[in-house]
Coordinates of C-alpha atoms and ligand atoms in Angstrom, one line a residue:
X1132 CA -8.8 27.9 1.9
X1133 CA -8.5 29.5 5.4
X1134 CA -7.9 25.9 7.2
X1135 CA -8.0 22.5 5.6
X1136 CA -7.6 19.4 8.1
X1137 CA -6.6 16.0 7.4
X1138 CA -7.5 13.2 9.7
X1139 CA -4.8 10.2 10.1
X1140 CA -1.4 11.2 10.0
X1141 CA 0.0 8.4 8.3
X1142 CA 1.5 8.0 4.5
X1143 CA -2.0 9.0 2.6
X1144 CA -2.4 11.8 5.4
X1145 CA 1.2 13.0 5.2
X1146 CA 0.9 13.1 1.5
X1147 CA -2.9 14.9 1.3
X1148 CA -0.9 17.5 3.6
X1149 CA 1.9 18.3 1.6
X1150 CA -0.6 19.0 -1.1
X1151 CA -2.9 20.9 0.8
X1152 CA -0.1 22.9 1.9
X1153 CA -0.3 24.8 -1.3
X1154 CA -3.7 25.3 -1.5
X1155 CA -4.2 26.4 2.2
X1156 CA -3.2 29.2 4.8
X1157 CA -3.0 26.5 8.1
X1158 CA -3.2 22.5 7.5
X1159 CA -3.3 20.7 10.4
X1160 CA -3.0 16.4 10.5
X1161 CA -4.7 15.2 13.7
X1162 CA -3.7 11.6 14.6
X1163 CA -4.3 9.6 17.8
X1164 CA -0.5 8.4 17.8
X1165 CA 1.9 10.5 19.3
X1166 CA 3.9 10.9 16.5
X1167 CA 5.6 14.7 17.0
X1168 CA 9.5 14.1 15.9
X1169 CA 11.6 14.5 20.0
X1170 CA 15.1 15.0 18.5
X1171 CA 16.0 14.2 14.9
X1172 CA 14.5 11.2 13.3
X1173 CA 15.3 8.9 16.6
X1174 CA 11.5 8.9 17.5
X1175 CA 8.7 7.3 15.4
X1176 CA 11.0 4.9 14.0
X1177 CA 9.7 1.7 15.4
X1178 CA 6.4 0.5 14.6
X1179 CA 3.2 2.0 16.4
X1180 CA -0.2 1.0 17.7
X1181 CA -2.2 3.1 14.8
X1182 CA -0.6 1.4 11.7
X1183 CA -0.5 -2.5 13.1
X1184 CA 0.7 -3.4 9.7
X1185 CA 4.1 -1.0 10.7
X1186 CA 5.4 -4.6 11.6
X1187 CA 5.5 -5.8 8.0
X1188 CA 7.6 -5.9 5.3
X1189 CA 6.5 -2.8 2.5
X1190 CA 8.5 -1.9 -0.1
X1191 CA 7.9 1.4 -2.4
X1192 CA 7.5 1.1 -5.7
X1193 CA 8.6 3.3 -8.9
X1194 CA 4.9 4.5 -9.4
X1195 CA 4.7 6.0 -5.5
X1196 CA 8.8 7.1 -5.5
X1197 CA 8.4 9.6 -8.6
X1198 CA 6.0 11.1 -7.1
X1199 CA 6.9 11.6 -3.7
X1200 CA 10.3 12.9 -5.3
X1201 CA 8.5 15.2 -7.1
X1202 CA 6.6 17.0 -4.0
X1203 CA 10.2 16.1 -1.9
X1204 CA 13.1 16.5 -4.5
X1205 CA 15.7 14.3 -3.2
X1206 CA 13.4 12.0 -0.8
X1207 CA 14.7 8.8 -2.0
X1208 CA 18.6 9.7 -1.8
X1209 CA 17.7 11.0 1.7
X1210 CA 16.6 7.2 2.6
X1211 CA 19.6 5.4 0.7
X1212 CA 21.8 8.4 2.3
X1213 CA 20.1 6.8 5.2
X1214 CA 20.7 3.2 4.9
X1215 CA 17.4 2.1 2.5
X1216 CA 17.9 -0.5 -0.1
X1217 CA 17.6 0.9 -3.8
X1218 CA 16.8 -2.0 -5.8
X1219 CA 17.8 -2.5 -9.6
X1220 CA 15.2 -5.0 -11.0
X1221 CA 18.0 -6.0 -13.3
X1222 CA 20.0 -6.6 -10.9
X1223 CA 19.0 -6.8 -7.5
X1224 CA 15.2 -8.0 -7.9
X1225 CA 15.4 -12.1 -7.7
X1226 CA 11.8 -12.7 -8.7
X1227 CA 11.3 -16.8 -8.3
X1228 CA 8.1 -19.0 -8.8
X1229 CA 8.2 -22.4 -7.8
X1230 CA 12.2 -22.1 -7.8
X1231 CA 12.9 -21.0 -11.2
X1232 CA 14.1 -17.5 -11.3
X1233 CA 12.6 -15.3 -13.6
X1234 CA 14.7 -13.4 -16.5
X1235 CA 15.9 -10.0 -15.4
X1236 CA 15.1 -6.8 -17.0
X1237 CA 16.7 -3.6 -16.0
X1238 CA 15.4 0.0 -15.3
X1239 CA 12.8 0.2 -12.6
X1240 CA 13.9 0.4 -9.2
X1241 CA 12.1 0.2 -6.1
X1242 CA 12.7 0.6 -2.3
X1243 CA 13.4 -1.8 0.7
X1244 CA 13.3 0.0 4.1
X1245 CA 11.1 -0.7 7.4
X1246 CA 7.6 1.0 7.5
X1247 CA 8.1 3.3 10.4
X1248 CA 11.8 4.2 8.7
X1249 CA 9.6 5.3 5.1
X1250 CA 7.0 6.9 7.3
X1251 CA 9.6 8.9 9.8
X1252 CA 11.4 10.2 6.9
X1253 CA 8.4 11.5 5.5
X1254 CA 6.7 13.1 8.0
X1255 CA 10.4 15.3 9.1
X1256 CA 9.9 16.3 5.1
X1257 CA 6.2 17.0 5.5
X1258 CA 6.8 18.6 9.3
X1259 CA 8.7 20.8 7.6
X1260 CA 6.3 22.7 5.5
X1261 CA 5.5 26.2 7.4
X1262 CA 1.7 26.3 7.3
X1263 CA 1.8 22.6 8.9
X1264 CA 0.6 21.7 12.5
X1265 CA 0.1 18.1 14.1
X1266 CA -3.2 17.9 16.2
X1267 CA -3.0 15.2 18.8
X1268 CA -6.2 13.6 19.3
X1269 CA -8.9 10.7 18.3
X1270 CA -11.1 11.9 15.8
X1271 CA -15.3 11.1 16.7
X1272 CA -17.1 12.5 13.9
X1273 CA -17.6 15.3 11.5
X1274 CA -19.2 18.9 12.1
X1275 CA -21.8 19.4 9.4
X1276 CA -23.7 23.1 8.3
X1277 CA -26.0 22.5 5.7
X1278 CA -24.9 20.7 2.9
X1279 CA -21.4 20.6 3.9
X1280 CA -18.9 19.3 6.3
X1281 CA -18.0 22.2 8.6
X1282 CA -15.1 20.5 10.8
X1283 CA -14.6 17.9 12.8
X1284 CA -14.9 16.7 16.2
X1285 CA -12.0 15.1 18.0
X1286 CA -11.0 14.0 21.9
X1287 CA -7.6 15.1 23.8
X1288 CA -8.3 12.5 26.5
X1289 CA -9.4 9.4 23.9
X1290 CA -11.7 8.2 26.5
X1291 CA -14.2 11.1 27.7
X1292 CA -16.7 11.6 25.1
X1293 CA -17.1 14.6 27.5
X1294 CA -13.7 16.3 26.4
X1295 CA -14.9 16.4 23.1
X1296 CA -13.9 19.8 20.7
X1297 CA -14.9 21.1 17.3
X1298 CA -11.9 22.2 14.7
X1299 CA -13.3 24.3 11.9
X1300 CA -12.6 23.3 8.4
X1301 CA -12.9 24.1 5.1
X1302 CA -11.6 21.0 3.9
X1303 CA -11.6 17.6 6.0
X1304 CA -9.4 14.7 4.3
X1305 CA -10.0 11.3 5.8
X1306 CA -7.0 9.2 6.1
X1307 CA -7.4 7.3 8.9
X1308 CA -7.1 4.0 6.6
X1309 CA -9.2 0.8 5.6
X1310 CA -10.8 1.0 9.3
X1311 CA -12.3 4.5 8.8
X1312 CA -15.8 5.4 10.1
X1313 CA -16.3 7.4 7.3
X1314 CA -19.6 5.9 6.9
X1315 CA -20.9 6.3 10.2
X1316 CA -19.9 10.2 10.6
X1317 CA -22.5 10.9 7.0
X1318 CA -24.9 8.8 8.5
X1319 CA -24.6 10.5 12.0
X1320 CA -25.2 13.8 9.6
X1321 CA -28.2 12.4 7.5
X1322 CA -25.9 12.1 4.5
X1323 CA -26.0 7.9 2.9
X1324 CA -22.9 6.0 3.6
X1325 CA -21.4 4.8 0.8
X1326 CA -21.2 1.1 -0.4
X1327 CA -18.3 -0.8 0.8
X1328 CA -17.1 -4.1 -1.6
X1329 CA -15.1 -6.5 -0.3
X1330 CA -13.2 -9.5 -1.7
X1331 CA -12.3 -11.9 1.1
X1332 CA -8.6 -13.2 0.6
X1333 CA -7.6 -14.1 3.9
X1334 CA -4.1 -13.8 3.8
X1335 CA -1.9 -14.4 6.9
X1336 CA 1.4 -12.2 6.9
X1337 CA 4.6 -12.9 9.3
X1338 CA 7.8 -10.5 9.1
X1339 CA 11.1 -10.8 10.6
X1340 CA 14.3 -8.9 11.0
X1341 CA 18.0 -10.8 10.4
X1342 CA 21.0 -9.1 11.0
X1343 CA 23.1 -9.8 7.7
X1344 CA 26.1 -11.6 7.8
X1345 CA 28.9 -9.8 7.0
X1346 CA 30.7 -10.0 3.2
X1347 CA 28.0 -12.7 2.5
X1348 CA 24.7 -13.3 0.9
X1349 CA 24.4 -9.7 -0.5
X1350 CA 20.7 -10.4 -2.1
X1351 CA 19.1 -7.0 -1.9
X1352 CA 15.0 -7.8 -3.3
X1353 CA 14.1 -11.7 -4.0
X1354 CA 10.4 -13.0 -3.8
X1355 CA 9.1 -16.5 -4.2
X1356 CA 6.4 -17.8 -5.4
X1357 CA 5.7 -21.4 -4.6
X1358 CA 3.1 -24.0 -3.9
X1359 CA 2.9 -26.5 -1.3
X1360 CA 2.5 -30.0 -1.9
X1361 CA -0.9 -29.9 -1.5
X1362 CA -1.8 -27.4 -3.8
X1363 CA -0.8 -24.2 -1.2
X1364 CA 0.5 -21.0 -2.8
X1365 CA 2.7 -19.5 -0.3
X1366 CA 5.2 -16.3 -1.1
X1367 CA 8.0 -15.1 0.7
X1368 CA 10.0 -12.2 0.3
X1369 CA 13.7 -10.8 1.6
X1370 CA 14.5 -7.1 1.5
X1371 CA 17.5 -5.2 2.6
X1372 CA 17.1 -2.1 4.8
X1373 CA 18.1 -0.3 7.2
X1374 CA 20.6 -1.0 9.7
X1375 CA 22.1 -3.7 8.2
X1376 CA 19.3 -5.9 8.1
X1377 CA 17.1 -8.1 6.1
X1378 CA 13.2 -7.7 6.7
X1379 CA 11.8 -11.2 5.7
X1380 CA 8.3 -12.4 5.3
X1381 CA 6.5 -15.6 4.5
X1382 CA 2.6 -15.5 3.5
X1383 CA 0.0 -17.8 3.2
X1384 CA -3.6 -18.4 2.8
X1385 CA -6.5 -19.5 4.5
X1386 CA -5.9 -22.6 6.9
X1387 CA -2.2 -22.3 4.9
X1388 CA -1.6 -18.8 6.9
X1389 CA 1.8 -18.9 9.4
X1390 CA 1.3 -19.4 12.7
X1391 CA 3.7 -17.5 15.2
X1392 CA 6.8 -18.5 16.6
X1393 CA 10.0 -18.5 14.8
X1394 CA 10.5 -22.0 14.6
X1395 CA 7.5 -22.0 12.2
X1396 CA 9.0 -19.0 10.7
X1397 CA 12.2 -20.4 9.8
X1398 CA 10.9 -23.8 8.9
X1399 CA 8.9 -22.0 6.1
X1400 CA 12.2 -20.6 5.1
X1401 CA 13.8 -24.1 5.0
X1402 CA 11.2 -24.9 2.7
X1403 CA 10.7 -22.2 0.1
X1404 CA 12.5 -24.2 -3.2
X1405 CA 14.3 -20.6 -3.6
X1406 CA 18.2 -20.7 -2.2
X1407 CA 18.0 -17.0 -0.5
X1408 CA 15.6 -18.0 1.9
X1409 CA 17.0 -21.7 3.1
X1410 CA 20.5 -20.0 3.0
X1411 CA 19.4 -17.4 5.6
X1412 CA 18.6 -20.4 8.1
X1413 CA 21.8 -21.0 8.0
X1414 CA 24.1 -18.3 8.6
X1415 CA 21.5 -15.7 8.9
X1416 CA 20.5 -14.1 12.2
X1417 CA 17.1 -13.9 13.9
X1418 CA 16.3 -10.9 15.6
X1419 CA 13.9 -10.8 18.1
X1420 CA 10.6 -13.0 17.2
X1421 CA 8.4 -12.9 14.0
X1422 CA 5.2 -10.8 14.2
X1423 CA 2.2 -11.9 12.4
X1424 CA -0.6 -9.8 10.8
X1425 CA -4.2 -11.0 9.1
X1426 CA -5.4 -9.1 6.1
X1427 CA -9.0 -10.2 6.0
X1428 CA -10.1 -8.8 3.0
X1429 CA -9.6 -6.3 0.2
X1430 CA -12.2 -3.5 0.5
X1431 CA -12.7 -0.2 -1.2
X1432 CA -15.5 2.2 -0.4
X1433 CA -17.5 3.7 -4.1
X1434 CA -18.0 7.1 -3.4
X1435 CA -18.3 7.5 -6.9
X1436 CA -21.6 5.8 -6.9
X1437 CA -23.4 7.8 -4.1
X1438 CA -26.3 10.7 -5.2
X1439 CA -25.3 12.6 -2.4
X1440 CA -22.5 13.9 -0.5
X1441 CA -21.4 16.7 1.6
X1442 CA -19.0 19.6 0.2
X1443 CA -15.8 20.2 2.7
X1444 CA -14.7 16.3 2.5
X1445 CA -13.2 13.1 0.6
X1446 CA -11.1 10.3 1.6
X1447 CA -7.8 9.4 0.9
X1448 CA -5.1 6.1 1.1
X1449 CA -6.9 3.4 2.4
X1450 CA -9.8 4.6 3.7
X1451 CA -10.8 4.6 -0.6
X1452 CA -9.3 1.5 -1.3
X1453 CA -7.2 -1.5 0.8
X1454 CA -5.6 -3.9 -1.7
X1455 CA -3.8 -7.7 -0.7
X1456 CA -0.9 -6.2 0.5
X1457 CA 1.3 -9.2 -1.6
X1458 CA 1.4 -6.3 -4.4
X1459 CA 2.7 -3.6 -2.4
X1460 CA 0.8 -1.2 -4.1
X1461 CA -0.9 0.9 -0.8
X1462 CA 1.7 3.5 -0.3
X1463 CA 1.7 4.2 -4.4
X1464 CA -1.6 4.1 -4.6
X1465 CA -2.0 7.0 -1.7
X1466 CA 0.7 8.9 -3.9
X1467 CA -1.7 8.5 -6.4
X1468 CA -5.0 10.1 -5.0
X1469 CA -2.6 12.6 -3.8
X1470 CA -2.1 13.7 -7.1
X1471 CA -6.2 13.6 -8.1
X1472 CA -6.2 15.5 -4.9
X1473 CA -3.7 18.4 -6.6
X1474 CA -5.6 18.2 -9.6
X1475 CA -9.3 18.5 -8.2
X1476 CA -7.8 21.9 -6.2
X1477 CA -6.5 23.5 -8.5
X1478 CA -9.5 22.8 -10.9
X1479 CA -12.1 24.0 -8.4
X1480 CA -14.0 26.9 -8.6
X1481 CA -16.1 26.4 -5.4
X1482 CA -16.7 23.8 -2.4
X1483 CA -19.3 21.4 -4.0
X1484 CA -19.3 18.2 -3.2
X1485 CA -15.6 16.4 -4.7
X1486 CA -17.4 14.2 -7.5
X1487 CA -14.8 15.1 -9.8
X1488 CA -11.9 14.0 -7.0
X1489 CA -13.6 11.0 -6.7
X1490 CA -14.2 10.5 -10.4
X1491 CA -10.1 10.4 -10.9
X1492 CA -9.7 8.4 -7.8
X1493 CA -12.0 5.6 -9.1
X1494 CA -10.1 5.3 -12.1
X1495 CA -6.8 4.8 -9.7
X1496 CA -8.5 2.4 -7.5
X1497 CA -10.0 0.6 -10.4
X1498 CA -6.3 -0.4 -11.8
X1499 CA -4.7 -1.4 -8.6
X1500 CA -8.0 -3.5 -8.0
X1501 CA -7.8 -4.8 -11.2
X1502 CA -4.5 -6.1 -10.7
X1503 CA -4.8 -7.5 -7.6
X1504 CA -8.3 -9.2 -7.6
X1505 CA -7.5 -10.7 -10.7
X1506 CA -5.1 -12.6 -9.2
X1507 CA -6.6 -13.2 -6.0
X1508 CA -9.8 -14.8 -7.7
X1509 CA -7.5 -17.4 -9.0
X1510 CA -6.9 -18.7 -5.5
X1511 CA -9.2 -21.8 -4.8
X1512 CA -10.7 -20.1 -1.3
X1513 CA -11.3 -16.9 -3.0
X1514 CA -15.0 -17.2 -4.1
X1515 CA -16.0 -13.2 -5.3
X1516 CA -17.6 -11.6 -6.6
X1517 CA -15.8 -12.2 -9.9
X1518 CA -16.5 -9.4 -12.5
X1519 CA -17.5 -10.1 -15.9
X1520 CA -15.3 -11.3 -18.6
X1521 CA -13.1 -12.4 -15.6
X1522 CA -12.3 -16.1 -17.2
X1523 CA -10.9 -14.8 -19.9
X1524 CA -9.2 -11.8 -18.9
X1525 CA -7.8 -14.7 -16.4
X1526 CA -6.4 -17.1 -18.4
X1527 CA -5.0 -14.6 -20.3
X1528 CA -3.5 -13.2 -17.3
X1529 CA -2.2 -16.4 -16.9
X1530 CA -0.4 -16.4 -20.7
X1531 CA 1.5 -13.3 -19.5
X1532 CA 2.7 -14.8 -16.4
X1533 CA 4.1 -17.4 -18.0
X1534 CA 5.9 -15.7 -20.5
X1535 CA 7.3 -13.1 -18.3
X1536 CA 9.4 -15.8 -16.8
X1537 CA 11.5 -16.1 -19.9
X1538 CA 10.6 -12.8 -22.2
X1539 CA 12.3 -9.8 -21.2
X1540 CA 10.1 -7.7 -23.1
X1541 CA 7.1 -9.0 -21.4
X1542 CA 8.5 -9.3 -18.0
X1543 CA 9.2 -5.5 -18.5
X1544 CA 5.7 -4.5 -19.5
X1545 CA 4.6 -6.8 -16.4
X1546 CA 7.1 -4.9 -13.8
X1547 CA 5.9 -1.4 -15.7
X1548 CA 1.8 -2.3 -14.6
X1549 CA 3.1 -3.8 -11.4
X1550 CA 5.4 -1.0 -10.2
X1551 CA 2.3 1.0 -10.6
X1552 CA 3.8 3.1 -13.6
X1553 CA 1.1 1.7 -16.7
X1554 CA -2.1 0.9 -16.1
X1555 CA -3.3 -2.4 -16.1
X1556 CA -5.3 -2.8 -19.3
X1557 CA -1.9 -2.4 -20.9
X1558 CA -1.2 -6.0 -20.4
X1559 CA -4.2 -6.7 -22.6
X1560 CA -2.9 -5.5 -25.8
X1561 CA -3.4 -7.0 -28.3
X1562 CA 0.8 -6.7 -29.5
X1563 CA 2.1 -8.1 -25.5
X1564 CA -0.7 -11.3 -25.4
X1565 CA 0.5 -12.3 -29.1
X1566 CA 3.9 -12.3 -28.1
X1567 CA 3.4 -13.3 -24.8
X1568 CA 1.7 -16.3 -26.4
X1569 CA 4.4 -16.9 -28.7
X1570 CA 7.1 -16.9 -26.1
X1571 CA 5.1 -19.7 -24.2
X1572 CA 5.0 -21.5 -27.1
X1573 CA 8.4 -21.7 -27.1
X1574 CA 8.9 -22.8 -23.6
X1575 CA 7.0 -25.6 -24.3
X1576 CA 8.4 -26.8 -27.5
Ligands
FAD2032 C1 0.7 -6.4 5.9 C2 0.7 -5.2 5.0 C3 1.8 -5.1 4.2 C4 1.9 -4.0 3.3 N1 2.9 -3.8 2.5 C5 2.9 -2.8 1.6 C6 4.1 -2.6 0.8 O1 5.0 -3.4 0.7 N2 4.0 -1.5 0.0 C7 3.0 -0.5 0.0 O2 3.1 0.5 -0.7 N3 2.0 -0.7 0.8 C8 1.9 -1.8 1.6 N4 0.9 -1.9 2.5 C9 -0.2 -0.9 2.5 C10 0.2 0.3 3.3 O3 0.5 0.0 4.7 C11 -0.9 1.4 3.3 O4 -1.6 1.4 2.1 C12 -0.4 2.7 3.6 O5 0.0 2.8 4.9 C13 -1.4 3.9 3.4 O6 -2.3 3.8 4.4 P1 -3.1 5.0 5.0 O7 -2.1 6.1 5.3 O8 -4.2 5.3 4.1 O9 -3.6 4.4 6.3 P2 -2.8 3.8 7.6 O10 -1.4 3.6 7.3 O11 -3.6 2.6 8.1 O12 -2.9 5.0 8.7 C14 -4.1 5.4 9.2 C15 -3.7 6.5 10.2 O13 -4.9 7.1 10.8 C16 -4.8 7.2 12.2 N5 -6.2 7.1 12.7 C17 -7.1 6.1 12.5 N6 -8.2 6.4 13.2 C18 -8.1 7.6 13.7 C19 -8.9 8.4 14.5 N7 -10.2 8.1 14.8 N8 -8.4 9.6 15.0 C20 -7.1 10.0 14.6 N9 -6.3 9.2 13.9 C21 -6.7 8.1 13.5 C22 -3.9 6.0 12.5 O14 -3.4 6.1 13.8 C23 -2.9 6.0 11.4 O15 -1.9 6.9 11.7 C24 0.8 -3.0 3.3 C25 -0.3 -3.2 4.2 C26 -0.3 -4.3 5.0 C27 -1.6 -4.5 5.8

């Protein structure tokens, strides 16, 4: 390809460009955040406008770190080097739910570090690449010749519709996340839009930063699980990163979501049954205020099922799929199509439409769906749609669960589908639910 360009220059569009760096003589990343590095890594590292949930605690799984140290060997010692938390789950991962911890199992390790920090240190790696060029701009639409997408059209100002210019592609990558107007640019060039599902969750995040006291309370990863009195499930979650500080959230649901303030903030602290979080009330440091986020719903847009679609484009990250961010499987799951995306170019033999891209991504999408709808449907506001066989792939589900608490071997196989590194359906054999069932059994005798 002459000129491939990716729209969104976030984690799914910094990833689609180190790939299409390979396959193309110019790749340029146009994003309406003014996000070119001024001196070292200093700039870009606090949150900004165009990724909102910036403020939030992510972590990055094993599934997304292999493979971003495979297109950057070294990536993930770069961020430790840096001051990112490496986490051991058999060691530093304090999984708890309703206050009893949960066995530990050794061997998958995962990362704690602010957003803007993970997504700084990518882009210097990705900014890096020769052939690579940031655009500054907001994308409007798509160029279209025939039956394929031509280019895109873009703004300098943001404002004046006037100021509007074409860029001339071969390839156009949308990445501009679970907001994209993917839809609207086909239909605005006669092509169908295609079918967005939704699962309405209605989760409400807040995330704080603590200064860590020195030489004590050296938790590096815990979550809790709990439920209110009334029936609530709430989660919380402490990382380590950067700067000697902990990020620290607390979620909830529905009319159950946290309000702002920190008072609120740490009184949800104080009353998580797990010790981490009521200890940081006490000799833990606040700093600055909590900042809240909603996560409406979990959507994901079926190309797959469309009869037609333009040659010259697919979508990427979020703008496929947009999961309850309790899982942390976005960044991973980007990493993923960014592999499909390797794949479908170095399969292709000419610029039809990507139905084979989008074949591999649905199979992605369909597993980290899986995993988190399942659990999402058990949640009493959460009414659908509920796929078939879903009570019984539910309460067996709920079998594992249980006997990951206790079973190493289970709670392994678990942390393996959850860290994004074995599919989903793995859980499901037949082998892990008869154990599984026979180390509940046990529990309750
Ligand atoms: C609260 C919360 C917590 C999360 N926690 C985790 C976690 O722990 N681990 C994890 O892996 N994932 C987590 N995620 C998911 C993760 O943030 C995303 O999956 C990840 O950022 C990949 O998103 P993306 O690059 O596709 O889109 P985004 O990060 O949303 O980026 C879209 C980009 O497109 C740009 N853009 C949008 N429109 C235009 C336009 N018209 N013109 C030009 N540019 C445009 C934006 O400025 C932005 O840079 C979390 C998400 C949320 C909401």
């Amino acid at each position: 390809m002459r000129r491939a360009v990716v729209l969104g220059g976030s984690i799914a569009g910094l990833l689609a460009a180190r790939v299409l760096s390979d396959h193309a003589d110019e790749v340029l990343v146009l994003e309406r955040d003014d996000i070119a590095p001024r001196g070292g890594l200093g700039s870009g590292q606090g949150p900004r406008p165009g990724v909102p949930q910036g403020t939030q605690m992510h972590a990055l799984l094993e599934g997304g770190r292999r493979r971003i140290d495979e297109w950057f060997p070294g990536f993930a010692t770069d961020l430790i080097a840096d001051g990112a938390a490496l986490a051991d789950t058999g060691r530093d991962l304090h999984t708890y739910v309703g206050g009893r911890r949960k066995v530990l199992v050794d061997g998958v390790e995962m990362i704690s570090a602010t957003r803007p920090f993970l997504e700084a240190h990518l882009r210097r790696r990705v900014l890096s690449l020769g052939n690579l060029r940031l655009v500054h701009g907001r994308v409007c639409g798509l160029a279209f010749e025939g039956a394929r997408v031509s280019g895109v059209r873009y703004t300098r100002t943001f404002t004046d519709a006037r100021d509007e210019v074409v860029l001339d592609s071969d390839l156009v990558v949308d990445a501009t996340g679970r907001a994209s107007r993917i839809g609207t640019w086909l239909q605005e060039g006669g092509w169908p839009e295609p079918a967005t599902r939704r699962m309405h969750v209605d989760l409400g995040y807040t995330t704080a930063l603590f200064r860590r006291p020195e030489g004590r309370h050296d938790t590096t990863l815990a979550q809790s699980l709990s439920t209110t009195p009334d029936g609530r499930l709430r989660l919380s979650t402490l990382g380590r990163v950067e700067g000697d500080r902990w990020i620290v959230l607390v979620a909830g649901y529905a009319d159950d979501r946290p309000g702002r303030g920190s008072d609120e903030f740490l009184l949800r602290c104080k009353q998580d049954p797990a010790a981490e979080f009521r200890q940081l009330t006490e000799d833990g440091e606040l700093m600055g205020e909590p900042v809240s986020y909603r996560h409406p719903d979990n959507r994901r847009r079926d190309f797959h099922l469309l009869d037609r679609f333009p040659a010259g484009l697919l979508a990427i990250g979020d703008a496929l799929a947009s999961f309850n961010p309790i899982y942390g499987q976005g960044m991973s799951s980007a990493a993923m199509h960014a592999s499909c995306l390797a794949a479908y170019l170095e399969s292709r033999k000419s610029l039809d439409p990507a139905w084979s891209y989008f074949k591999q991504t649905r199979a992605v999408v369909d597993d980290a769906w899986r995993t988190s709808t399942l659990n999402d449907l058990r949640l009493p506001h959460v009414t659908g749609p509920r796929p078939r066989g879903f009570r019984i792939a539910s309460r067996l589900s709920d079998i594992v669960d249980r006997a990951s608490m206790t079973d190493p071997v289970i709670h392994r196989r678990c942390l393996e589908v959850t860290q994004m590194l074995t599919p989903a359906r793995t859980l499901m054999r037949p082998g892990t639910l008869l154990r599984a069932a026979w180390a509940v059994r046990n529990q309750d005798a």
